[in-house]
């Protein structure tokens, strides 16, 4: 890569054009004298006095064949004019084949026009034949600094594949024999992921000088036409990015569903081309990086609507795995089928293949079509190897799950719990057979007589009713010394009452009109006149204080 000076000047026989490369800038002179300059801002088309920058409309011939014309009314005395630009490729047409519709009336919504960094809204678009459209910018004073950018309506749905030979081809931007790619059925990719074309194309152009390359082939998929295109390091690559740099930039524009690829490959997968051909989806072809030459694909065909050709986990390595290494890699990489990867399973080999017994379920692993499981604990995995690459191979195995009572094989291809109190089911919402202490009613288990649901909804023995006995204490009484009739006068004049001072071990309790706060600790019997004491409840309305005499 050369910074800030002219790198090379060569004759391209393909275009009969001159190509000049400088820092982030490439120049091509086309047959008709139009000069194209490739920069981080787009492809600048230089012709006469109108030099226009095009973004996301392709390269080379796609830009060269664009028609630019000034239009001005015959009798107009104004210096302004309209600028009509034709033969622009519509990249939104058939962008996706599923859950996507694009009406040509929407073209206007996905075109941005700028002049010297100021956005222009006074323009119109019109559909042309065979996937092209035209654009008319109105009331211009000049065409200096014009940029026209195509944006995209939707994220791009991309199917992901792996080149088994694990060697990136020299010639990338073309179709290949699907038998060279995994997974086993090319109609069932490893995953469908979604890519933001707007940010993705901007980042590739600005950081690598790579531009989308539309071909002149217009495919038809599911009754909808779309342009065929490619993105790779084999495109114009102004900064000479290598494949790792290319794919690191691409990955930044995937949404969260790219986690599927991380679950399968970790960080080893490295795509080398994004392309839209004649298939239902755009797709990525990739290899395994960091010398991961051998892969084992694990399939499972018991997961509800799971496609039997859908890979559920992948084991990659830089050498052939033996039986013990296979166990370790399976537990670490196939977490989607193992409930607890810290549990030590019992591994073994039987007539059908390899098995792993866990406390709640059993996994049976069998040969599929490529490669072979070991017949003894001392053997290695047998791989199908490829003559295109030294020491590279693929093996494919099927797994079957034996789930314990009260569980089933769920969407994640693992044993999942049946509904509460259910011992047999096919999904997590409806039961086929309840446990012995509950009864099945319309797919749900209800507790039998004598049982009840606990806080977790599980049937348990109904507890015996409990009775709480509260002891009722008798109302406290006060024994009061005999009171003379004259004592009634003392009640009315309580301020003059005198109370004998008790000894320190004795207590005098005071009560008001409504309550007696405590029971008197000790009341001595017999007063000084040797009278027999009498017991009575004080009258609440008459007695606020009483005189107690102690002997």
Coordinates of C-alpha atoms in Angstrom, one line a residue:
X1 CA 0.0 0.0 0.0
X2 CA 1.3 3.4 -0.9
X3 CA 0.5 6.6 1.0
X4 CA 0.1 10.0 -0.6
X5 CA 2.0 9.4 -3.9
X6 CA 1.5 7.7 -7.3
X7 CA 1.9 3.9 -7.0
X8 CA 1.5 2.5 -10.5
X9 CA 0.4 3.2 -14.0
X10 CA -0.7 0.3 -16.2
X11 CA -2.7 -0.5 -19.2
X12 CA -5.8 -2.7 -18.6
X13 CA -6.7 -4.5 -21.7
X14 CA -10.1 -5.5 -20.3
X15 CA -11.3 -1.9 -20.3
X16 CA -8.6 -0.5 -22.7
X17 CA -8.2 2.0 -19.8
X18 CA -5.5 3.5 -17.7
X19 CA -5.4 2.7 -14.0
X20 CA -3.6 4.9 -11.5
X21 CA -3.4 4.1 -7.7
X22 CA -2.6 6.5 -5.0
X23 CA -3.6 6.7 -1.3
X24 CA -7.3 5.8 -1.3
X25 CA -7.6 6.9 -4.9
X26 CA -7.8 5.0 -8.1
X27 CA -8.2 6.4 -11.6
X28 CA -9.6 4.8 -14.7
X29 CA -10.0 6.4 -18.1
X30 CA -12.7 4.6 -20.0
X31 CA -13.0 4.1 -23.8
X32 CA -15.3 7.1 -24.3
X33 CA -12.9 9.4 -22.4
X34 CA -14.9 9.4 -19.2
X35 CA -12.5 9.4 -16.2
X36 CA -13.4 7.5 -13.1
X37 CA -11.8 8.2 -9.7
X38 CA -12.4 5.8 -6.8
X39 CA -12.2 7.4 -3.4
X40 CA -13.5 6.8 0.1
X41 CA -16.5 9.0 -0.8
X42 CA -17.5 7.0 -3.9
X43 CA -16.8 6.8 -7.6
X44 CA -16.3 10.2 -9.1
X45 CA -17.4 10.3 -12.8
X46 CA -15.6 13.2 -14.6
X47 CA -17.2 14.3 -17.9
X48 CA -17.2 17.8 -19.3
X49 CA -18.3 20.4 -16.7
X50 CA -20.4 17.9 -14.7
X51 CA -18.2 15.8 -12.3
X52 CA -20.7 13.7 -10.3
X53 CA -19.9 11.3 -7.4
X54 CA -21.9 8.0 -7.3
X55 CA -22.2 5.9 -4.2
X56 CA -23.5 2.2 -4.3
X57 CA -24.2 2.1 -8.0
X58 CA -21.4 -0.2 -8.9
X59 CA -18.1 0.3 -10.6
X60 CA -16.5 0.6 -14.1
X61 CA -19.1 0.0 -16.8
X62 CA -22.0 0.6 -14.3
X63 CA -20.8 4.1 -13.9
X64 CA -19.4 4.6 -17.4
X65 CA -22.8 3.9 -19.0
X66 CA -24.7 6.3 -16.8
X67 CA -26.2 9.1 -18.9
X68 CA -26.0 12.7 -17.7
X69 CA -27.9 15.6 -19.5
X70 CA -28.6 19.2 -18.7
X71 CA -32.2 20.2 -19.4
X72 CA -33.4 23.8 -19.8
X73 CA -36.7 25.1 -21.1
X74 CA -36.2 26.7 -24.6
X75 CA -37.5 30.1 -23.8
X76 CA -36.2 30.3 -20.2
X77 CA -34.0 33.3 -19.4
X78 CA -33.1 31.8 -16.0
X79 CA -29.5 30.5 -15.4
X80 CA -30.8 27.5 -13.5
X81 CA -31.3 24.1 -15.2
X82 CA -32.5 20.5 -14.5
X83 CA -30.0 17.7 -14.5
X84 CA -31.3 14.3 -15.7
X85 CA -29.2 11.2 -14.8
X86 CA -30.3 7.9 -16.4
X87 CA -29.3 4.2 -16.5
X88 CA -28.9 3.9 -12.7
X89 CA -29.1 0.3 -11.4
X90 CA -31.8 -0.2 -8.8
X91 CA -30.1 -2.2 -6.0
X92 CA -33.4 -2.4 -4.0
X93 CA -35.2 -4.4 -6.6
X94 CA -35.5 -8.0 -5.2
X95 CA -33.0 -7.2 -2.4
X96 CA -34.5 -10.2 -0.5
X97 CA -36.7 -13.0 -1.7
X98 CA -38.8 -13.5 1.5
X99 CA -40.8 -11.0 3.5
X100 CA -39.7 -8.1 1.3
X101 CA -41.6 -5.9 -1.1
X102 CA -40.3 -3.0 -3.1
X103 CA -42.5 -0.8 -5.3
X104 CA -40.8 1.4 -7.8
X105 CA -42.7 4.3 -6.4
X106 CA -40.4 3.9 -3.4
X107 CA -37.2 4.6 -5.3
X108 CA -37.4 8.3 -4.4
X109 CA -37.2 7.3 -0.7
X110 CA -33.9 5.5 -1.0
X111 CA -31.9 8.1 -3.0
X112 CA -29.9 10.9 -1.4
X113 CA -28.6 13.9 -3.4
X114 CA -26.0 16.3 -2.0
X115 CA -24.3 19.4 -3.4
X116 CA -21.1 20.4 -1.6
X117 CA -22.3 18.4 1.5
X118 CA -25.7 20.1 1.5
X119 CA -28.6 17.7 0.9
X120 CA -31.0 18.5 -1.9
X121 CA -34.6 17.5 -1.8
X122 CA -35.8 19.0 -5.1
X123 CA -35.5 15.9 -7.3
X124 CA -37.7 13.1 -8.7
X125 CA -37.1 9.6 -9.9
X126 CA -38.6 7.5 -12.6
X127 CA -38.6 3.7 -13.3
X128 CA -36.8 2.6 -16.4
X129 CA -36.7 -0.8 -18.0
X130 CA -34.9 -3.9 -16.8
X131 CA -33.9 -2.8 -13.3
X132 CA -32.8 0.7 -14.0
X133 CA -34.2 4.1 -13.0
X134 CA -33.5 7.8 -13.8
X135 CA -33.2 10.8 -11.5
X136 CA -33.9 14.5 -12.3
X137 CA -32.4 17.1 -10.1
X138 CA -34.2 20.4 -10.5
X139 CA -33.2 24.1 -10.5
X140 CA -29.5 23.8 -10.3
X141 CA -27.1 26.7 -10.8
X142 CA -24.1 24.4 -11.5
X143 CA -23.3 20.7 -11.2
X144 CA -20.2 21.2 -9.1
X145 CA -19.9 18.9 -6.0
X146 CA -22.9 16.7 -6.8
X147 CA -23.1 13.4 -5.0
X148 CA -25.8 10.8 -5.6
X149 CA -26.1 7.9 -3.1
X150 CA -28.3 4.8 -3.2
X151 CA -29.4 3.5 0.2
X152 CA -31.2 0.3 0.9
X153 CA -34.6 -0.4 2.3
X154 CA -34.0 -3.5 4.3
X155 CA -31.3 -5.5 6.0
X156 CA -29.9 -8.2 3.6
X157 CA -30.8 -11.8 4.5
X158 CA -27.6 -13.9 4.0
X159 CA -27.2 -17.7 4.1
X160 CA -23.8 -18.8 5.4
X161 CA -21.6 -21.6 3.9
X162 CA -18.2 -23.2 4.4
X163 CA -15.7 -24.2 1.7
X164 CA -14.7 -27.7 2.9
X165 CA -11.3 -27.6 1.3
X166 CA -10.6 -24.6 3.5
X167 CA -8.4 -22.8 0.9
X168 CA -9.7 -19.5 -0.4
X169 CA -9.9 -19.6 -4.2
X170 CA -7.9 -17.2 -6.3
X171 CA -10.9 -16.3 -8.4
X172 CA -13.6 -15.5 -6.0
X173 CA -16.3 -13.6 -7.8
X174 CA -18.0 -16.4 -9.6
X175 CA -20.3 -19.4 -9.0
X176 CA -19.0 -22.7 -7.6
X177 CA -20.1 -26.3 -7.4
X178 CA -22.2 -26.6 -4.3
X179 CA -20.8 -30.0 -3.5
X180 CA -17.6 -28.3 -2.3
X181 CA -19.5 -26.5 0.4
X182 CA -21.2 -27.3 3.7
X183 CA -23.4 -28.0 5.3
X184 CA -24.6 -31.3 3.9
X185 CA -27.5 -29.9 2.0
X186 CA -26.7 -26.6 0.3
X187 CA -30.4 -25.6 0.6
X188 CA -30.0 -25.6 4.4
X189 CA -27.2 -23.2 5.4
X190 CA -25.5 -23.1 8.8
X191 CA -27.6 -20.0 9.6
X192 CA -29.5 -17.1 8.0
X193 CA -28.0 -13.8 9.3
X194 CA -28.9 -10.2 8.5
X195 CA -26.5 -7.5 7.3
X196 CA -27.0 -3.8 7.3
X197 CA -26.0 -2.9 3.7
X198 CA -25.9 0.8 4.4
X199 CA -23.3 0.8 7.1
X200 CA -21.6 -2.3 5.7
X201 CA -20.9 -0.8 2.2
X202 CA -19.9 2.6 3.8
X203 CA -17.4 0.9 6.0
X204 CA -15.9 -1.3 3.3
X205 CA -15.5 1.7 1.0
X206 CA -14.1 4.1 3.6
X207 CA -11.7 1.6 5.2
X208 CA -10.7 -0.7 2.4
X209 CA -11.6 1.1 -0.8
X210 CA -13.9 -1.8 -1.7
X211 CA -17.1 -1.1 -3.7
X212 CA -20.1 -3.2 -4.6
X213 CA -19.6 -4.8 -8.0
X214 CA -22.9 -5.3 -9.9
X215 CA -22.7 -7.7 -12.9
X216 CA -24.8 -7.3 -16.0
X217 CA -26.8 -10.5 -15.0
X218 CA -30.3 -10.0 -13.7
X219 CA -31.6 -13.1 -12.0
X220 CA -35.2 -14.0 -11.2
X221 CA -35.9 -15.7 -7.9
X222 CA -39.5 -16.5 -6.6
X223 CA -40.8 -14.4 -9.5
X224 CA -38.8 -11.3 -8.6
X225 CA -35.8 -10.0 -10.5
X226 CA -32.6 -8.8 -8.9
X227 CA -29.1 -7.8 -9.9
X228 CA -26.3 -10.2 -9.4
X229 CA -23.4 -8.6 -7.4
X230 CA -20.2 -9.5 -5.4
X231 CA -18.2 -8.1 -2.5
X232 CA -14.7 -9.4 -1.8
X233 CA -11.0 -8.5 -1.8
X234 CA -11.1 -9.3 -5.5
X235 CA -13.2 -6.2 -6.1
X236 CA -11.4 -2.8 -6.5
X237 CA -9.5 -2.8 -3.3
X238 CA -7.9 0.6 -2.9
X239 CA -6.2 -0.1 0.5
X240 CA -5.2 -3.7 -0.4
X241 CA -7.1 -5.1 2.6
X242 CA -6.4 -8.8 3.2
X243 CA -9.3 -11.2 3.8
X244 CA -9.2 -10.9 7.6
X245 CA -9.4 -7.1 7.5
X246 CA -12.2 -7.5 4.9
X247 CA -14.3 -9.8 7.1
X248 CA -13.7 -8.0 10.3
X249 CA -15.3 -4.9 8.7
X250 CA -18.2 -7.0 7.3
X251 CA -18.9 -8.5 10.7
X252 CA -19.5 -5.1 12.3
X253 CA -22.7 -4.7 10.3
X254 CA -24.4 -8.0 11.2
X255 CA -27.2 -7.8 13.7
X256 CA -27.5 -10.0 16.8
X257 CA -28.6 -13.1 14.9
X258 CA -24.9 -13.5 13.8
X259 CA -24.5 -15.1 17.3
X260 CA -25.7 -18.3 15.6
X261 CA -22.4 -18.4 13.7
X262 CA -20.4 -17.7 16.8
X263 CA -22.1 -20.6 18.6
X264 CA -21.2 -22.9 15.7
X265 CA -17.7 -21.7 14.8
X266 CA -16.5 -19.4 17.6
X267 CA -14.2 -16.9 16.1
X268 CA -12.8 -19.3 13.5
X269 CA -15.2 -18.6 10.6
X270 CA -13.9 -16.1 8.1
X271 CA -16.1 -15.2 5.1
X272 CA -14.2 -14.3 1.9
X273 CA -17.1 -13.2 -0.3
X274 CA -20.6 -11.8 0.0
X275 CA -22.7 -12.2 -3.1
X276 CA -26.2 -12.3 -4.6
X277 CA -26.6 -14.9 -7.3
X278 CA -29.5 -16.9 -8.5
X279 CA -30.5 -18.4 -5.1
X280 CA -33.2 -17.5 -2.7
X281 CA -30.8 -15.6 -0.4
X282 CA -27.6 -13.7 -0.7
X283 CA -24.9 -15.7 0.8
X284 CA -21.4 -15.8 2.3
X285 CA -18.8 -18.4 1.5
X286 CA -16.1 -18.8 4.1
X287 CA -13.2 -20.8 5.4
X288 CA -11.9 -21.7 8.9
X289 CA -9.1 -19.4 10.0
X290 CA -6.2 -20.0 12.4
X291 CA -5.3 -23.4 10.9
X292 CA -8.6 -25.1 11.9
X293 CA -8.4 -27.7 9.2
X294 CA -10.7 -30.4 10.4
X295 CA -14.4 -30.1 11.2
X296 CA -17.1 -32.3 12.5
X297 CA -20.7 -31.4 11.8
X298 CA -23.4 -32.6 14.3
X299 CA -26.9 -33.0 13.0
X300 CA -30.2 -33.8 14.9
X301 CA -33.5 -34.6 13.3
X302 CA -35.9 -34.8 16.3
X303 CA -36.4 -31.1 17.0
X304 CA -40.0 -30.4 16.3
X305 CA -39.8 -28.6 12.9
X306 CA -36.0 -28.9 12.8
X307 CA -34.7 -29.6 9.3
X308 CA -32.7 -32.9 9.4
X309 CA -30.0 -31.1 7.4
X310 CA -29.6 -28.3 9.9
X311 CA -26.2 -28.4 11.7
X312 CA -26.7 -27.8 15.4
X313 CA -23.0 -27.7 16.5
X314 CA -19.5 -27.9 15.0
X315 CA -16.3 -29.2 16.3
X316 CA -13.2 -27.7 14.6
X317 CA -9.6 -28.6 15.2
X318 CA -6.1 -28.4 13.7
X319 CA -5.7 -32.2 13.8
X320 CA -7.8 -35.4 13.8
X321 CA -9.5 -36.0 17.1
X322 CA -9.2 -39.2 19.1
X323 CA -12.1 -40.6 21.2
X324 CA -11.1 -38.7 24.4
X325 CA -10.6 -35.4 22.5
X326 CA -13.9 -35.9 20.8
X327 CA -15.7 -36.1 24.1
X328 CA -14.1 -32.9 25.4
X329 CA -14.8 -31.0 22.2
X330 CA -18.4 -32.2 22.1
X331 CA -19.1 -31.0 25.7
X332 CA -17.5 -27.6 25.1
X333 CA -19.0 -26.9 21.7
X334 CA -22.4 -28.6 21.7
X335 CA -23.9 -26.7 24.7
X336 CA -27.3 -26.5 22.9
X337 CA -27.9 -30.2 23.6
X338 CA -26.2 -30.5 27.0
X339 CA -28.1 -29.2 30.0
X340 CA -25.1 -29.0 32.3
X341 CA -21.6 -29.2 30.6
X342 CA -20.0 -29.5 34.1
X343 CA -21.7 -32.8 34.7
X344 CA -19.4 -35.8 34.1
X345 CA -21.2 -38.1 31.7
X346 CA -20.5 -41.8 31.2
X347 CA -19.1 -42.2 27.7
X348 CA -18.9 -45.4 25.8
X349 CA -19.0 -47.2 22.4
X350 CA -21.6 -49.6 21.3
X351 CA -22.8 -51.2 18.1
X352 CA -24.6 -48.1 17.0
X353 CA -21.8 -45.6 17.7
X354 CA -20.8 -43.4 20.6
X355 CA -23.1 -42.7 23.6
X356 CA -23.0 -40.3 26.6
X357 CA -25.2 -41.0 29.6
X358 CA -26.1 -38.1 31.8
X359 CA -28.2 -38.1 35.0
X360 CA -31.4 -37.0 33.2
X361 CA -30.9 -38.0 29.6
X362 CA -28.7 -40.0 27.1
X363 CA -27.1 -38.8 23.9
X364 CA -26.6 -41.4 21.1
X365 CA -24.1 -40.3 18.4
X366 CA -24.2 -42.2 15.0
X367 CA -22.4 -41.9 11.6
X368 CA -24.2 -39.9 9.0
X369 CA -22.4 -39.9 5.5
X370 CA -19.0 -38.3 5.7
X371 CA -16.3 -39.8 8.1
X372 CA -16.7 -42.4 10.8
X373 CA -16.8 -42.7 14.6
X374 CA -14.1 -44.7 16.3
X375 CA -14.8 -48.4 17.0
X376 CA -12.7 -48.3 20.2
X377 CA -11.4 -45.8 22.7
X378 CA -8.0 -45.9 21.1
X379 CA -9.0 -45.0 17.6
X380 CA -9.3 -41.5 15.9
X381 CA -12.2 -40.0 14.1
X382 CA -12.1 -40.9 10.4
X383 CA -12.6 -37.8 8.1
X384 CA -13.4 -37.4 4.4
X385 CA -10.3 -35.6 3.1
X386 CA -10.0 -33.3 0.1
X387 CA -7.3 -33.4 -2.6
X388 CA -7.6 -29.6 -3.1
X389 CA -5.9 -29.0 0.3
X390 CA -3.3 -30.8 2.4
X391 CA -4.6 -32.2 5.6
X392 CA -8.2 -31.0 5.5
X393 CA -11.3 -33.1 6.2
X394 CA -15.0 -33.2 7.2
X395 CA -17.0 -35.7 9.3
X396 CA -20.7 -35.7 9.9
X397 CA -22.6 -37.4 12.7
X398 CA -26.2 -37.6 13.8
X399 CA -27.3 -37.5 17.4
X400 CA -30.5 -38.9 19.0
X401 CA -31.7 -37.9 22.5
X402 CA -33.2 -40.3 25.1
X403 CA -34.9 -37.9 27.5
X404 CA -36.0 -39.1 30.9
X405 CA -39.5 -39.0 32.3
X406 CA -41.1 -35.6 32.4
X407 CA -39.0 -34.2 29.5
X408 CA -39.0 -33.9 25.7
X409 CA -36.7 -32.8 22.9
X410 CA -37.3 -29.1 22.4
X411 CA -36.6 -26.5 19.7
X412 CA -32.9 -26.2 20.9
X413 CA -32.4 -30.0 20.3
X414 CA -32.0 -30.6 24.0
X415 CA -34.1 -32.3 26.7
X416 CA -36.6 -29.7 28.1
X417 CA -39.1 -30.0 31.0
X418 CA -42.7 -31.0 30.3
X419 CA -45.5 -29.0 31.9
X420 CA -45.8 -29.2 35.7
X421 CA -46.8 -32.6 37.1
X422 CA -46.6 -34.2 33.6
X423 CA -44.6 -37.4 33.0
X424 CA -44.9 -37.6 29.2
X425 CA -45.3 -34.8 26.5
X426 CA -44.2 -33.7 23.1
X427 CA -43.9 -30.0 23.9
X428 CA -43.8 -27.6 26.8
X429 CA -47.4 -26.5 26.7
X430 CA -49.5 -29.7 26.6
X431 CA -49.3 -33.0 28.4
X432 CA -50.0 -36.5 27.2
X433 CA -49.7 -38.4 30.6
X434 CA -49.7 -37.0 34.1
X435 CA -47.8 -38.3 37.1
X436 CA -49.6 -40.7 39.5
X437 CA -50.8 -38.0 41.9
X438 CA -52.5 -35.8 39.2
X439 CA -55.2 -36.2 36.5
X440 CA -55.1 -35.1 32.9
X441 CA -57.8 -32.7 31.8
X442 CA -57.5 -31.2 28.3
X443 CA -53.7 -31.3 28.2
X444 CA -53.2 -30.1 31.8
X445 CA -52.5 -32.0 35.0
X446 CA -54.7 -31.3 38.0
X447 CA -53.8 -32.5 41.5
X448 CA -55.8 -35.5 42.8
X449 CA -57.9 -35.5 46.0
X450 CA -55.7 -35.3 49.0
X451 CA -53.0 -33.3 47.1
X452 CA -52.5 -29.6 46.4
X453 CA -50.2 -27.3 44.5
X454 CA -47.3 -25.8 46.3
X455 CA -45.9 -22.3 45.5
X456 CA -44.1 -23.8 42.5
X457 CA -47.3 -25.3 41.1
X458 CA -46.2 -28.9 41.9
X459 CA -48.7 -31.4 43.4
X460 CA -47.8 -32.3 47.0
X461 CA -49.6 -34.0 49.9
X462 CA -52.3 -31.8 51.3
X463 CA -51.3 -30.9 54.8
X464 CA -53.6 -31.7 57.8
X465 CA -55.6 -28.7 59.0
X466 CA -54.2 -27.0 62.1
X467 CA -56.2 -25.5 65.1
X468 CA -54.8 -22.6 67.0
X469 CA -56.0 -22.5 70.7
X470 CA -55.8 -19.2 72.5
X471 CA -55.9 -19.3 76.3
X472 CA -58.3 -16.7 77.7
X473 CA -57.0 -15.1 80.8
X474 CA -59.5 -14.3 83.6
X475 CA -60.1 -10.6 84.3
X476 CA -57.9 -9.4 87.1
X477 CA -59.5 -8.6 90.5
X478 CA -58.4 -6.3 93.2
X479 CA -58.9 -7.1 96.9
X480 CA -59.7 -3.9 98.7
X481 CA -59.9 -3.3 102.4
X482 CA -63.2 -2.4 103.9
X483 CA -64.3 1.0 103.1
X484 CA -66.5 3.1 105.5
X485 CA -69.6 4.9 104.2
X486 CA -67.8 8.1 104.8
X487 CA -65.2 7.0 102.3
X488 CA -67.6 8.0 99.5
X489 CA -66.9 11.6 100.3
X490 CA -63.2 10.8 99.8
X491 CA -64.0 9.7 96.2
X492 CA -65.4 13.1 95.4
X493 CA -62.5 14.8 97.0
X494 CA -59.7 12.6 95.7
X495 CA -57.2 15.4 96.0
X496 CA -57.4 15.1 99.8
X497 CA -56.9 11.3 99.8
X498 CA -54.0 9.9 101.7
X499 CA -52.4 6.6 100.8
X500 CA -50.1 4.8 103.1
X501 CA -46.6 4.4 101.8
X502 CA -45.9 0.7 101.1
X503 CA -42.6 -1.0 101.9
X504 CA -40.1 -1.3 99.0
X505 CA -41.2 -4.8 98.2
X506 CA -44.8 -3.8 97.9
X507 CA -46.6 -2.0 95.0
X508 CA -49.6 0.2 94.6
X509 CA -51.2 0.1 91.2
X510 CA -53.2 2.9 89.8
X511 CA -56.1 2.5 87.4
X512 CA -58.4 4.9 85.6
X513 CA -62.0 4.8 84.7
X514 CA -61.8 2.1 82.0
X515 CA -58.8 -0.1 82.6
X516 CA -56.7 -1.7 85.4
X517 CA -53.2 -1.6 83.9
X518 CA -51.6 -4.3 86.1
X519 CA -52.5 -6.6 88.9
X520 CA -51.4 -5.5 92.3
X521 CA -48.3 -7.6 93.2
X522 CA -49.3 -8.2 96.8
X523 CA -52.2 -7.2 99.0
X524 CA -51.8 -7.9 102.6
X525 CA -54.7 -9.4 104.4
X526 CA -56.2 -8.0 107.6
X527 CA -56.2 -4.3 108.3
X528 CA -55.3 -2.6 111.5
X529 CA -58.9 -3.1 112.8
X530 CA -58.7 -6.8 112.2
X531 CA -61.7 -6.7 109.8
X532 CA -62.3 -9.4 107.3
X533 CA -61.5 -8.1 103.8
X534 CA -64.1 -8.2 101.1
X535 CA -63.5 -8.7 97.3
X536 CA -65.3 -6.7 94.7
X537 CA -64.8 -5.2 91.3
X538 CA -64.4 -1.4 91.4
X539 CA -67.1 0.6 89.8
X540 CA -65.5 2.2 86.8
X541 CA -67.6 5.3 86.9
X542 CA -67.1 5.9 90.6
X543 CA -63.6 4.8 91.4
X544 CA -60.6 6.4 89.9
X545 CA -58.3 5.8 92.8
X546 CA -58.7 3.6 95.9
X547 CA -57.1 3.5 99.3
X548 CA -55.5 0.2 100.1
X549 CA -54.5 -0.5 103.7
X550 CA -51.9 -3.0 104.5
X551 CA -51.4 -4.8 107.8

